[in-house]
Short mmCIF file of C-alpha atoms in Angstrom, two decimals:
data_model
loop_
_atom_site.label_atom_id
_atom_site.label_comp_id
_atom_site.label_asym_id
_atom_site.label_seq_id
_atom_site.Cartn_x
_atom_site.Cartn_y
_atom_site.Cartn_z
CA MET A 1 8.12 0.13 20.96
CA ALA A 2 11.18 0.55 18.90
CA LYS A 3 12.59 1.82 15.60
CA VAL A 4 13.58 -0.78 12.81
CA SER A 5 16.64 -0.48 10.83
CA ILE A 6 17.11 -2.69 7.75
CA GLU A 7 20.42 -2.53 5.80
CA ARG A 8 21.27 -4.13 2.53
CA LEU A 9 18.96 -7.01 3.24
CA LYS A 10 19.10 -9.86 0.54
CA LYS A 11 17.56 -13.17 0.15
CA GLN A 12 18.38 -15.68 -2.51
CA PHE A 13 16.75 -18.99 -3.16
CA GLY A 14 19.15 -21.11 -5.31
CA ASN A 15 19.65 -18.88 -8.38
CA SER A 16 16.60 -16.89 -7.67
CA VAL A 17 17.01 -13.48 -5.82
CA ALA A 18 13.82 -12.75 -4.01
CA VAL A 19 14.96 -9.64 -2.19
CA SER A 20 17.95 -7.49 -3.18
CA ASP A 21 19.72 -4.62 -1.36
CA PHE A 22 16.65 -3.70 0.72
CA THR A 23 17.57 -0.73 3.03
CA LEU A 24 15.05 1.25 5.16
CA ASP A 25 14.66 2.97 8.49
CA ILE A 26 11.28 2.79 10.29
CA ALA A 27 10.74 5.35 13.07
CA ASP A 28 9.40 4.39 16.46
CA GLY A 29 5.59 4.39 16.32
CA GLU A 30 5.49 4.65 12.55
CA LEU A 31 3.33 2.49 10.08
CA VAL A 32 5.01 1.52 6.94
CA ALA A 33 3.34 -0.46 4.23
CA PHE A 34 5.34 -2.75 1.94
CA LEU A 35 3.30 -2.53 -1.22
CA GLY A 36 3.80 -4.26 -4.53
CA PRO A 37 2.42 -7.10 -6.92
CA SER A 38 2.55 -10.81 -5.99
CA GLY A 39 6.06 -12.11 -5.92
CA CYS A 40 7.77 -8.79 -5.54
CA GLY A 41 9.59 -9.92 -2.16
CA LYS A 42 7.41 -7.99 0.29
CA THR A 43 6.33 -11.12 2.37
CA THR A 44 9.90 -12.60 2.10
CA THR A 45 11.17 -9.25 3.61
CA LEU A 46 8.62 -9.27 6.41
CA ARG A 47 9.48 -12.92 7.24
CA MET A 48 13.06 -12.12 7.47
CA ILE A 49 12.28 -9.31 9.94
CA ALA A 50 10.10 -11.74 11.93
CA GLY A 51 12.91 -14.32 11.95
CA PHE A 52 11.01 -16.98 9.84
CA ILE A 53 13.43 -16.69 6.93
CA GLU A 54 17.16 -16.31 7.29
CA PRO A 55 18.71 -13.59 5.19
CA THR A 56 21.36 -14.38 2.66
CA ALA A 57 23.12 -10.92 3.49
CA GLY A 58 22.30 -7.74 5.37
CA THR A 59 21.30 -6.74 8.97
CA ILE A 60 18.04 -6.10 10.76
CA ARG A 61 18.03 -4.01 13.95
CA ILE A 62 15.07 -3.64 16.37
CA GLY A 63 15.92 -0.67 18.56
CA GLU A 64 19.65 -0.85 19.12
CA THR A 65 19.79 -4.70 19.02
CA ASP A 66 20.89 -6.64 15.90
CA VAL A 67 18.32 -9.31 15.70
CA THR A 68 19.63 -10.70 12.45
CA PRO A 69 21.11 -13.92 14.18
CA LEU A 70 18.20 -14.20 16.67
CA PRO A 71 15.43 -16.75 16.56
CA VAL A 72 11.81 -15.77 16.28
CA HIS A 73 10.92 -15.97 19.95
CA LYS A 74 13.84 -13.55 20.92
CA ARG A 75 12.88 -10.72 18.58
CA ASN A 76 9.71 -9.59 20.37
CA THR A 77 7.60 -9.09 17.21
CA GLY A 78 3.95 -9.77 16.95
CA MET A 79 2.86 -11.38 13.63
CA VAL A 80 -0.51 -11.50 12.05
CA PHE A 81 -0.67 -13.99 9.11
CA GLN A 82 -2.82 -13.73 6.03
CA ARG A 83 -4.77 -17.01 7.11
CA TYR A 84 -4.92 -16.11 10.80
CA ALA A 85 -3.34 -19.30 11.93
CA LEU A 86 -5.63 -19.81 14.78
CA PHE A 87 -5.73 -23.04 16.59
CA PRO A 88 -9.26 -24.78 15.76
CA HIS A 89 -9.21 -26.81 19.05
CA MET A 90 -8.61 -23.68 21.28
CA THR A 91 -11.07 -21.00 22.32
CA VAL A 92 -10.65 -17.38 21.57
CA ALA A 93 -9.00 -16.88 24.94
CA GLN A 94 -6.84 -19.99 24.68
CA ASN A 95 -5.61 -18.79 21.26
CA VAL A 96 -4.59 -15.41 22.71
CA SER A 97 -3.02 -17.07 25.83
CA PHE A 98 -0.82 -19.20 23.62
CA GLY A 99 1.90 -16.76 22.91
CA LEU A 100 2.00 -15.60 26.47
CA GLU A 101 2.51 -19.08 27.64
CA MET A 102 5.38 -19.51 25.17
CA HIS A 103 6.85 -16.36 26.66
CA LYS A 104 6.39 -17.87 30.10
CA VAL A 105 4.17 -15.04 31.43
CA PRO A 106 2.77 -15.76 34.79
CA ALA A 107 -0.92 -16.87 34.88
CA ALA A 108 -2.30 -13.84 36.68
CA GLU A 109 -0.66 -11.53 34.22
CA ARG A 110 -1.77 -13.72 31.33
CA ASP A 111 -5.38 -13.34 32.47
CA THR A 112 -5.01 -9.52 32.68
CA ARG A 113 -3.47 -9.19 29.22
CA ILE A 114 -5.96 -11.46 27.67
CA ARG A 115 -8.83 -9.38 28.98
CA THR A 116 -7.14 -6.15 27.94
CA VAL A 117 -6.47 -7.09 24.18
CA LEU A 118 -9.84 -8.84 23.76
CA ASP A 119 -11.39 -5.68 25.09
CA MET A 120 -9.29 -3.64 22.49
CA VAL A 121 -10.56 -5.66 19.60
CA ARG A 122 -14.13 -6.01 21.01
CA MET A 123 -14.03 -9.74 21.39
CA THR A 124 -14.58 -10.12 25.08
CA GLU A 125 -18.06 -11.61 24.82
CA LEU A 126 -16.80 -14.22 22.47
CA ARG A 127 -13.72 -15.38 24.56
CA ASP A 128 -15.19 -18.92 24.89
CA ARG A 129 -15.96 -19.53 21.32
CA TYR A 130 -14.00 -21.61 18.98
CA PRO A 131 -12.60 -20.28 15.53
CA ARG A 132 -15.27 -22.28 13.61
CA GLN A 133 -17.94 -20.36 15.49
CA LEU A 134 -16.50 -16.95 14.33
CA SER A 135 -16.82 -14.88 11.15
CA GLY A 136 -13.76 -13.95 9.14
CA GLY A 137 -13.61 -10.55 10.64
CA GLN A 138 -13.78 -11.93 14.17
CA GLN A 139 -11.13 -14.46 13.41
CA GLN A 140 -8.89 -11.61 12.30
CA ARG A 141 -9.56 -9.74 15.47
CA VAL A 142 -8.51 -12.78 17.48
CA ALA A 143 -5.25 -13.00 15.47
CA ILE A 144 -4.56 -9.28 16.14
CA ALA A 145 -5.32 -9.72 19.98
CA ARG A 146 -2.95 -12.62 20.14
CA ALA A 147 -0.16 -10.69 18.37
CA LEU A 148 -0.68 -7.67 20.63
CA ALA A 149 -0.87 -9.74 23.92
CA ILE A 150 2.82 -10.36 23.98
CA GLN A 151 3.32 -6.57 23.96
CA PRO A 152 5.63 -6.62 20.90
CA LYS A 153 8.24 -3.98 20.05
CA VAL A 154 7.21 -4.35 16.34
CA PHE A 155 3.83 -5.39 14.93
CA LEU A 156 3.96 -7.23 11.63
CA LEU A 157 0.96 -7.91 9.37
CA ASP A 158 1.18 -9.98 6.31
CA GLU A 159 -1.87 -9.27 4.00
CA PRO A 160 -4.17 -9.41 6.95
CA LEU A 161 -7.29 -8.33 5.05
CA SER A 162 -7.11 -10.21 1.89
CA ASN A 163 -9.54 -12.87 2.95
CA LEU A 164 -12.28 -10.42 4.07
CA ASP A 165 -14.99 -8.97 1.84
CA ALA A 166 -14.59 -5.40 0.60
CA LYS A 167 -16.82 -3.62 3.19
CA LEU A 168 -15.24 -5.64 6.04
CA ARG A 169 -11.82 -4.84 4.79
CA VAL A 170 -12.33 -1.14 5.22
CA GLU A 171 -13.82 -1.69 8.76
CA VAL A 172 -10.95 -3.83 10.08
CA ARG A 173 -8.43 -1.55 8.32
CA GLU A 174 -9.68 1.28 10.19
CA GLU A 175 -9.60 -0.70 13.48
CA ILE A 176 -5.99 -1.64 12.88
CA ARG A 177 -4.94 1.94 12.16
CA SER A 178 -6.79 3.22 15.29
CA LEU A 179 -5.13 0.53 17.54
CA GLN A 180 -1.76 1.23 16.05
CA GLN A 181 -1.97 5.05 16.63
CA ARG A 182 -3.45 4.60 20.17
CA LEU A 183 -0.68 2.25 21.08
CA GLY A 184 2.05 3.90 19.38
CA LEU A 185 3.14 0.60 17.69
CA THR A 186 5.84 0.41 15.30
CA THR A 187 4.14 -1.45 12.51
CA ILE A 188 4.90 -2.96 9.09
CA PHE A 189 1.85 -3.68 7.00
CA VAL A 190 2.23 -5.93 3.75
CA THR A 191 -0.25 -5.62 1.14
CA HIS A 192 -0.81 -5.65 -2.72
CA ASP A 193 -3.83 -3.26 -2.54
CA GLN A 194 -2.98 0.25 -3.37
CA GLU A 195 -6.07 1.77 -1.70
CA GLU A 196 -5.32 -0.12 1.49
CA ALA A 197 -1.67 1.17 1.70
CA LEU A 198 -2.67 4.76 0.86
CA ALA A 199 -5.30 4.78 3.53
CA ILE A 200 -3.44 3.21 6.38
CA ALA A 201 0.33 4.17 6.04
CA ASP A 202 2.51 6.89 7.29
CA ARG A 203 4.92 5.85 4.55
CA MET A 204 5.01 3.23 1.89
CA ALA A 205 7.79 1.20 0.37
CA ILE A 206 6.86 0.15 -3.08
CA MET A 207 8.63 -3.12 -4.26
CA HIS A 208 9.17 -4.69 -7.69
CA ASP A 209 11.26 -7.64 -8.54
CA GLY A 210 12.72 -7.90 -5.13
CA LYS A 211 13.90 -4.23 -5.07
CA VAL A 212 12.52 -1.12 -3.40
CA GLN A 213 11.41 1.29 -6.14
CA GLN A 214 10.37 4.34 -3.91
CA VAL A 215 9.86 5.11 -0.30
CA GLY A 216 7.64 8.05 0.81
CA GLY A 217 4.31 9.23 2.07
CA PRO A 218 1.24 8.26 0.33
CA GLN A 219 0.54 11.68 -1.34
CA GLU A 220 4.26 12.12 -2.30
CA LEU A 221 4.30 8.72 -4.00
CA TYR A 222 0.90 9.10 -5.76
CA GLU A 223 1.60 12.65 -6.98
CA ARG A 224 5.36 12.36 -7.70
CA PRO A 225 6.14 8.83 -8.46
CA ALA A 226 9.85 8.14 -9.12
CA ASN A 227 9.49 5.86 -12.09
CA LEU A 228 6.97 4.33 -14.58
CA PHE A 229 6.38 1.28 -12.48
CA VAL A 230 5.41 3.23 -9.40
CA ALA A 231 3.22 5.57 -11.43
CA ASP A 232 1.34 2.68 -13.10
CA PHE A 233 1.16 0.45 -10.08
CA LEU A 234 -0.15 3.19 -7.66
CA GLY A 235 -3.45 4.10 -9.34
CA LYS A 236 -4.12 5.09 -12.99
CA MET A 237 -2.00 7.46 -15.21
CA ASN A 238 -2.09 8.55 -18.79
CA PHE A 239 1.35 8.15 -20.38
CA PHE A 240 2.85 9.80 -23.45
CA ARG A 241 6.17 8.77 -25.10
CA GLY A 242 8.37 11.62 -26.54
CA GLY A 243 11.13 13.99 -25.44
CA LEU A 244 11.64 17.14 -23.52
CA ASP A 245 12.69 20.46 -25.09
CA GLY A 246 13.05 23.03 -22.35
CA THR A 247 9.78 23.04 -20.26
CA ALA A 248 7.95 21.51 -23.23
CA PHE A 249 7.31 17.79 -23.87
CA THR A 250 6.70 16.75 -27.45
CA THR A 251 5.12 13.37 -27.76
CA GLU A 252 5.89 10.86 -30.60
CA LYS A 253 2.70 12.11 -32.43
CA GLY A 254 3.76 15.65 -32.23
CA THR A 255 1.57 16.78 -29.38
CA ARG A 256 3.16 19.64 -27.39
CA ILE A 257 2.71 19.58 -23.59
CA ASP A 258 3.84 22.15 -21.12
CA ALA A 259 5.32 20.68 -17.97
CA GLN A 260 7.15 21.78 -14.83
CA GLY A 261 10.09 20.32 -13.04
CA GLY A 262 12.86 19.21 -15.48
CA VAL A 263 14.03 15.72 -15.64
CA ALA A 264 17.17 14.98 -17.74
CA ASN A 265 16.52 12.94 -20.69
CA ALA A 266 12.75 12.65 -20.07
CA ARG A 267 11.23 10.01 -22.38
CA HIS A 268 7.74 9.80 -20.83
CA LEU A 269 5.18 12.25 -19.51
CA GLY A 270 2.26 11.11 -17.15
CA VAL A 271 -0.87 12.84 -15.94
CA ARG A 272 -3.48 11.36 -13.54
CA PRO A 273 -7.05 10.93 -15.10
CA GLU A 274 -8.53 12.93 -12.27
CA ARG A 275 -6.39 15.92 -13.14
CA VAL A 276 -7.80 15.92 -16.75
CA TYR A 277 -10.89 18.16 -17.25
CA LEU A 278 -13.21 17.98 -20.15
CA THR A 279 -14.95 20.97 -21.59
CA VAL A 280 -16.63 21.88 -24.81
CA GLN A 281 -14.51 24.97 -25.12
CA PRO A 282 -10.61 25.16 -24.78
CA GLY A 283 -9.48 25.37 -21.15
CA GLN A 284 -6.57 26.69 -19.38
CA GLY A 285 -3.05 25.06 -19.31
CA ASN A 286 -2.50 22.18 -21.68
CA THR A 287 -5.59 21.82 -23.85
CA LEU A 288 -5.84 18.82 -26.26
CA ALA A 289 -8.70 18.46 -28.70
CA GLY A 290 -10.46 15.17 -29.42
CA VAL A 291 -13.58 13.10 -29.47
CA VAL A 292 -15.14 11.07 -26.65
CA GLU A 293 -14.53 7.37 -27.37
CA SER A 294 -16.03 5.71 -24.27
CA ALA A 295 -17.47 6.40 -20.87
CA VAL A 296 -17.19 3.57 -18.17
CA TYR A 297 -19.40 3.72 -15.18
CA LEU A 298 -17.35 3.25 -11.95
CA GLY A 299 -19.99 4.04 -9.17
CA SER A 300 -19.00 7.44 -7.88
CA LEU A 301 -16.91 8.11 -11.12
CA LEU A 302 -17.20 7.86 -14.75
CA GLU A 303 -13.89 7.16 -16.73
CA VAL A 304 -14.18 8.93 -19.95
CA ARG A 305 -11.74 8.02 -22.75
CA VAL A 306 -10.96 10.61 -25.43
CA LYS A 307 -9.38 9.97 -28.79
CA LEU A 308 -7.20 13.05 -29.49
CA ASP A 309 -6.79 14.53 -32.82
CA SER A 310 -3.29 13.35 -32.79
CA GLY A 311 -4.40 9.67 -32.67
CA GLU A 312 -3.32 9.35 -29.00
CA THR A 313 -5.87 8.58 -26.15
CA ILE A 314 -6.30 10.23 -22.78
CA ALA A 315 -8.55 9.26 -19.97
CA SER A 316 -10.48 11.56 -17.53
CA GLN A 317 -12.24 10.54 -14.28
CA VAL A 318 -15.38 12.65 -13.86
CA PRO A 319 -17.32 12.72 -10.61
CA ASN A 320 -20.65 10.88 -11.25
CA GLY A 321 -22.80 13.69 -9.92
CA ALA A 322 -21.17 16.25 -12.15
CA SER A 323 -21.59 14.19 -15.21
CA ARG A 324 -25.23 14.40 -14.94
CA HIS A 325 -25.23 18.15 -15.65
CA ASP A 326 -23.14 19.91 -18.31
CA LEU A 327 -20.10 17.75 -18.93
CA PRO A 328 -19.48 16.49 -22.38
CA ILE A 329 -19.53 12.60 -21.95
CA ALA A 330 -21.66 11.36 -24.78
CA THR A 331 -19.73 9.08 -27.25
CA GLY A 332 -18.82 11.17 -30.29
CA THR A 333 -18.96 14.40 -28.55
CA ARG A 334 -16.19 17.03 -29.49
CA VAL A 335 -14.17 17.94 -26.35
CA TYR A 336 -11.12 19.43 -24.99
CA ALA A 337 -9.00 17.66 -22.43
CA SER A 338 -7.29 20.20 -20.20
CA PHE A 339 -4.70 19.79 -17.46
CA GLN A 340 -2.03 22.04 -15.83
CA PRO A 341 1.67 21.77 -16.36
CA ALA A 342 2.20 21.27 -12.63
CA ASP A 343 0.09 18.08 -12.72
CA CYS A 344 2.45 16.44 -15.31
CA VAL A 345 5.25 13.99 -14.11
CA LEU A 346 8.16 13.46 -16.25
CA PHE A 347 10.17 10.26 -16.40
CA SER A 348 13.64 9.46 -17.70
CA GLU A 349 13.08 5.75 -18.30
#
């Protein structure tokens, strides 16, 4: 395996800049997720790393080798595409063998590698079937096996789970993570799904409009987002506009909220809904009075929206089991929304 170093990578199509000044170091054996909305540049970046798209500027190193000028087949990367890209006229084993043949791997070694990777993805018994005879999850496992068979230095996955149903996405996601850790594969995983990235990545690079907004571990990015885009894209957050005076933030409606961690020229304050607790008596920390406006059922959670006395709105996510007991969730109920200063995040933009 190998580390990956990307420095000031840029891609411009005509007058449109798809990726701008992308710089990132990925450690040997690390799984990094490129996360962002459609059109943010994450797939373009992945394809530049793989060699399918030529950068306008910047360098890409795999290990100690500058692969920027090298063609795809000389980069030793294994790619799994969103639509699997299996050959319909080839069996499972033949699909896996294809990359090995392109790399001129001897027949005896090819057979060994095919058996090994099909066993890894639990597809040995289906080696003689054709793609049309496989489920979506099975086709994805074949695509993964084909990418792993060439023993790549870097494993690249472009939205690999987007065509699977919700339950199967979780199953295959866990299999990919298990394989990656077992093999120690340096891996880049492109997705627009926040939950997917949080569950699978060692680190995430969040992208927007072709630029990296923040890089860090899942917990760091979720709890301490660098800007409003990251905070809003990575889960839900309550936002208040206003200004900071010492350690207190005063909203435009005059609500005073204590916060920790000064940010120069703070103009927004955010707090995650799951950090907001509802009670019928004033709680500890920041306590804002209001009336329950709505409660939306989300399966394991209820999202309760409270209209504050100031006219502002705050949301709280309440565990569904707890809501059946003594929590005030009925519409029109007078409540207090409480949260700690340490759970507040300040933003300057």
